[in-house]
XYZ file of C-alpha atoms in Angstrom:
317
model
C 42.233 -175.838 26.756
C 38.837 -177.355 27.207
C 40.317 -180.516 28.651
C 42.400 -178.625 31.189
C 39.171 -176.827 32.421
C 37.249 -180.114 32.790
C 39.948 -181.621 34.913
C 39.117 -179.362 37.874
C 35.876 -181.198 38.284
C 37.725 -184.322 39.052
C 40.238 -182.936 41.732
C 39.383 -183.949 45.348
C 37.616 -181.175 47.223
C 39.506 -179.786 50.316
C 38.048 -180.549 53.747
C 37.060 -177.961 56.209
C 39.688 -176.585 58.585
C 37.938 -178.125 61.602
C 38.324 -181.669 60.185
C 41.864 -181.185 58.970
C 44.495 -183.377 60.495
C 47.130 -181.805 62.862
C 50.315 -181.734 61.205
C 53.428 -182.532 63.120
C 56.168 -179.908 63.198
C 58.860 -182.508 63.372
C 58.944 -185.572 61.451
C 59.237 -188.854 63.355
C 62.660 -190.498 63.295
C 64.374 -187.125 62.888
C 66.336 -187.576 65.993
C 65.020 -184.465 67.503
C 65.676 -182.433 64.374
C 62.739 -180.581 63.043
C 62.560 -180.803 59.364
C 59.792 -179.420 57.042
C 56.981 -181.756 56.568
C 56.319 -182.742 53.048
C 52.948 -184.178 52.199
C 52.933 -187.587 50.345
C 51.219 -187.768 46.929
C 48.449 -189.855 48.195
C 47.480 -187.258 50.721
C 47.164 -184.665 48.056
C 45.476 -186.626 45.175
C 43.622 -189.254 47.340
C 43.733 -192.454 45.227
C 46.107 -191.884 42.344
C 44.509 -194.737 40.342
C 40.990 -193.136 40.575
C 42.408 -189.767 39.578
C 44.001 -191.203 36.429
C 40.703 -192.934 35.639
C 38.846 -189.735 36.180
C 41.175 -187.900 33.921
C 41.087 -190.491 31.138
C 37.236 -190.428 31.287
C 37.160 -186.687 31.039
C 39.292 -186.686 28.082
C 37.375 -189.391 26.412
C 34.044 -187.703 27.149
C 35.287 -184.450 25.611
C 36.694 -186.193 22.557
C 33.449 -188.280 22.293
C 31.330 -185.124 22.266
C 33.601 -183.478 19.771
C 33.263 -186.457 17.428
C 29.601 -186.569 17.784
C 29.385 -182.907 16.783
C 31.556 -183.542 13.757
C 29.526 -186.593 12.729
C 26.191 -184.790 13.323
C 27.322 -181.854 11.168
C 28.598 -184.306 8.482
C 25.170 -186.079 8.445
C 23.288 -182.816 8.089
C 25.471 -181.809 5.211
C 25.067 -185.226 3.559
C 21.422 -185.241 3.938
C 21.233 -181.764 2.445
C 23.416 -182.676 -0.452
C 21.300 -185.720 -1.087
C 18.042 -183.627 -1.178
C 19.752 -181.230 -3.416
C 20.921 -184.060 -5.743
C 17.317 -185.591 -5.930
C 15.906 -182.131 -6.743
C 18.421 -181.700 -9.475
C 17.567 -185.215 -11.021
C 13.890 -184.359 -10.925
C 14.446 -180.952 -12.644
C 16.450 -182.866 -15.322
C 13.644 -185.442 -15.667
C 10.862 -182.867 -15.932
C 12.811 -180.932 -18.589
C 13.304 -184.165 -20.698
C 9.606 -185.084 -20.246
C 8.412 -181.684 -21.415
C 10.876 -181.880 -24.366
C 9.459 -185.278 -25.358
C 12.883 -186.974 -24.833
C 11.153 -190.313 -23.805
C 14.277 -192.516 -24.186
C 16.730 -190.184 -22.536
C 14.318 -189.657 -19.660
C 14.060 -193.450 -19.135
C 17.875 -193.761 -19.286
C 18.292 -191.009 -16.737
C 15.716 -192.261 -14.173
C 16.812 -195.956 -14.609
C 19.993 -195.095 -12.907
C 18.126 -194.471 -9.698
C 15.660 -197.345 -9.740
C 16.791 -198.370 -6.231
C 15.794 -195.012 -4.904
C 13.240 -194.632 -2.105
C 12.078 -191.218 -3.156
C 8.418 -191.317 -4.095
C 8.715 -188.321 -6.560
C 11.514 -190.081 -8.370
C 9.764 -193.500 -8.467
C 6.489 -192.310 -9.935
C 8.362 -190.493 -12.679
C 10.298 -193.682 -13.433
C 6.792 -195.657 -13.620
C 5.652 -192.891 -16.180
C 8.861 -193.210 -18.172
C 8.695 -197.003 -18.292
C 5.111 -196.856 -19.474
C 5.979 -194.284 -22.097
C 8.742 -196.492 -23.416
C 6.251 -199.373 -23.579
C 3.964 -197.237 -25.685
C 6.554 -196.417 -28.345
C 5.798 -197.997 -31.700
C 9.280 -199.492 -31.976
C 8.928 -201.321 -28.702
C 8.402 -205.233 -29.177
C 5.411 -206.851 -27.599
C 7.574 -208.900 -25.333
C 9.558 -205.890 -24.178
C 6.289 -203.814 -23.768
C 4.937 -206.389 -21.345
C 8.175 -206.307 -19.264
C 8.008 -202.593 -19.173
C 4.371 -202.538 -18.077
C 4.958 -204.715 -15.170
C 8.189 -202.831 -14.332
C 6.136 -199.563 -14.345
C 3.654 -201.044 -11.952
C 6.374 -202.050 -9.525
C 7.851 -198.553 -9.496
C 4.431 -197.015 -8.994
C 3.525 -199.431 -6.273
C 6.939 -198.508 -4.442
C 6.212 -194.709 -4.836
C 2.854 -195.216 -3.147
C 4.356 -197.120 -0.349
C 6.923 -194.347 0.278
C 4.277 -191.525 0.219
C 0.632 -192.203 0.345
C -0.102 -188.522 0.280
C 1.378 -188.151 -3.178
C -1.479 -187.665 -5.723
C 0.858 -188.524 -8.578
C 1.836 -191.807 -6.947
C -1.979 -192.660 -6.673
C -2.539 -191.632 -10.275
C 0.336 -193.586 -11.728
C -0.400 -196.690 -9.711
C -3.881 -196.656 -11.017
C -2.675 -196.205 -14.608
C -0.206 -198.991 -14.350
C -2.823 -201.405 -12.821
C -4.995 -200.635 -15.800
C -2.142 -201.526 -18.219
C -1.407 -204.687 -16.434
C -5.038 -205.759 -16.787
C -4.442 -206.138 -20.616
C -2.379 -209.257 -19.799
C -4.392 -210.836 -17.048
C -7.854 -211.363 -18.540
C -11.285 -209.945 -18.385
C -11.898 -211.050 -14.618
C -8.790 -209.395 -13.353
C -9.473 -206.285 -15.399
C -12.922 -205.869 -13.983
C -11.783 -206.651 -10.410
C -9.019 -204.037 -10.852
C -11.464 -201.396 -12.044
C -12.668 -200.806 -8.542
C -9.102 -200.222 -7.302
C -8.297 -197.989 -10.232
C -11.352 -195.767 -9.567
C -10.365 -195.617 -5.962
C -6.992 -194.268 -6.698
C -8.084 -191.755 -9.389
C -10.634 -190.416 -6.903
C -8.011 -190.121 -4.200
C -5.669 -188.345 -6.675
C -8.335 -185.831 -7.452
C -8.992 -185.433 -3.813
C -5.384 -184.664 -2.972
C -4.949 -182.317 -5.895
C -8.269 -181.154 -7.621
C -6.150 -178.968 -9.884
C -4.405 -181.813 -11.662
C -6.225 -182.046 -14.967
C -4.715 -185.369 -15.756
C -6.301 -187.162 -12.773
C -9.667 -185.668 -13.724
C -9.121 -186.757 -17.292
C -8.346 -190.274 -16.316
C -11.555 -190.519 -14.274
C -13.321 -189.381 -17.403
C -11.653 -192.364 -19.240
C -12.793 -194.752 -16.540
C -16.382 -193.698 -17.039
C -16.044 -193.767 -20.904
C -14.705 -197.270 -20.745
C -17.598 -198.735 -18.736
C -20.086 -196.671 -20.560
C -18.619 -198.330 -23.833
C -18.331 -201.834 -22.401
C -19.624 -204.404 -24.922
C -22.810 -206.524 -23.814
C -20.805 -209.712 -23.509
C -18.311 -208.082 -20.999
C -21.240 -206.700 -19.036
C -22.721 -210.141 -18.942
C -19.538 -211.554 -17.571
C -19.252 -208.817 -15.149
C -22.660 -209.629 -13.742
C -21.721 -213.117 -13.433
C -18.526 -212.473 -11.466
C -19.518 -209.522 -9.407
C -22.767 -208.672 -7.387
C -22.422 -205.026 -8.471
C -20.260 -204.719 -11.565
C -18.783 -201.196 -12.258
C -20.877 -199.021 -14.672
C -20.965 -195.443 -15.850
C -22.442 -193.281 -18.665
C -21.152 -191.036 -21.540
C -22.637 -188.028 -19.687
C -20.438 -188.760 -16.533
C -17.483 -189.115 -18.861
C -18.186 -185.899 -20.643
C -18.407 -184.135 -17.341
C -14.957 -185.186 -16.332
C -13.361 -184.423 -19.681
C -14.864 -180.838 -19.634
C -13.789 -180.412 -15.994
C -10.209 -181.329 -16.989
C -10.352 -178.760 -19.716
C -11.493 -176.176 -17.363
C -8.639 -176.926 -14.954
C -6.029 -176.763 -17.681
C -7.199 -175.922 -21.219
C -5.484 -177.790 -24.036
C -3.251 -179.617 -21.536
C -3.558 -182.984 -23.416
C -4.353 -184.009 -26.945
C -6.187 -187.134 -25.780
C -8.653 -185.150 -23.796
C -9.571 -183.245 -26.852
C -10.032 -186.333 -28.812
C -12.219 -188.077 -26.156
C -14.395 -184.962 -26.007
C -14.968 -185.431 -29.677
C -15.608 -189.104 -29.382
C -17.972 -188.820 -26.482
C -19.962 -186.125 -28.367
C -20.018 -188.720 -31.159
C -21.514 -191.290 -28.844
C -24.162 -188.733 -27.830
C -24.916 -187.988 -31.451
C -23.811 -184.435 -31.158
C -21.843 -184.099 -34.535
C -21.336 -180.316 -34.571
C -19.593 -180.414 -31.087
C -17.780 -183.672 -31.962
C -16.263 -181.949 -35.059
C -15.206 -178.958 -33.036
C -13.221 -181.125 -30.608
C -11.806 -183.533 -33.020
C -10.503 -180.663 -35.094
C -8.749 -179.338 -32.002
C -7.268 -182.769 -31.445
C -5.932 -182.956 -35.053
C -4.364 -179.589 -34.938
C -2.717 -180.133 -31.545
C 1.067 -179.810 -31.800
C 2.622 -183.362 -31.552
C 5.274 -183.616 -28.915
C 5.077 -187.425 -28.302
C 4.172 -190.533 -30.005
C 0.790 -190.523 -28.457
C 0.163 -187.025 -29.779
C 0.842 -188.340 -33.283
C -1.477 -191.271 -32.762
C -4.259 -188.777 -31.521
C -3.705 -186.667 -34.662
C -4.178 -189.631 -36.895
C -7.312 -190.940 -35.200
C -8.932 -187.479 -35.130
C -8.241 -186.973 -38.795
C -9.768 -190.388 -39.653
C -12.916 -189.549 -37.591
C -13.179 -186.252 -39.253
C -12.715 -187.789 -42.753
C -15.572 -190.253 -41.866
C -17.814 -187.111 -41.213
C -17.116 -185.569 -44.773
C -17.658 -188.900 -46.438
C -21.189 -189.378 -44.820
C -22.017 -185.745 -45.601
């Protein structure tokens, strides 16, 4: 139907009556007999070849348009299905993470390590790091996982620089890699780490983990041994520095954003108060860390350390 309608556009337009040729009433060579005049095909259709080409072009144009519509619709459906699939994977990943299923989470996300989705990639970086932290992971495997995690975090950041989580996990993974690259690299990386933690907080000030990690950064440099400070001064004109008071401010801020969100934040509040010689508040936060429900391997380690520090209190008293 649509092809038939389009053909009308390619038919030759009739000329005006004034310009029309005078048609003979008798055909030549009829020996005086008048016979009806019959127009030749070329007179009706003009150039038959051109007409055929026009007809073919019209049909192809129509078919091309219909094909384009089908392909476009298929592309939209495919894209929507892909987005839905990624969302489904992320939901599964978050459920496994909240359930403390570290190995299952890693197995799930490892299937999509070639993905270009930033949300999936930073979760894979986190899962790789969590596997590396397990007590059963060998030293050699841990190192491989640490560098693997950094690569995933880097790709996540490249795909979406507006992702606070990508900034956060990139900074965490750079910090982990520093353990294998020496004191000089570790100090040099500290500037990058701080920059990405600050960016993560800027993008999402309600993320308690980013705030907590900024506290760890401050605590680490407040606690830096004298010989490392000396090396830092030799290597850098303005080496990184901080104080326990700064660290304490970030740990409390994280707790205000999301109370009891992380066992290690409770532990570090207790340890920071110890550094500031406030045993009463140190005992308060260490007790909370010891009593925190253990969902992960790290939670168990926190419980053990908090209990040991509290035992040290009672022994001295």
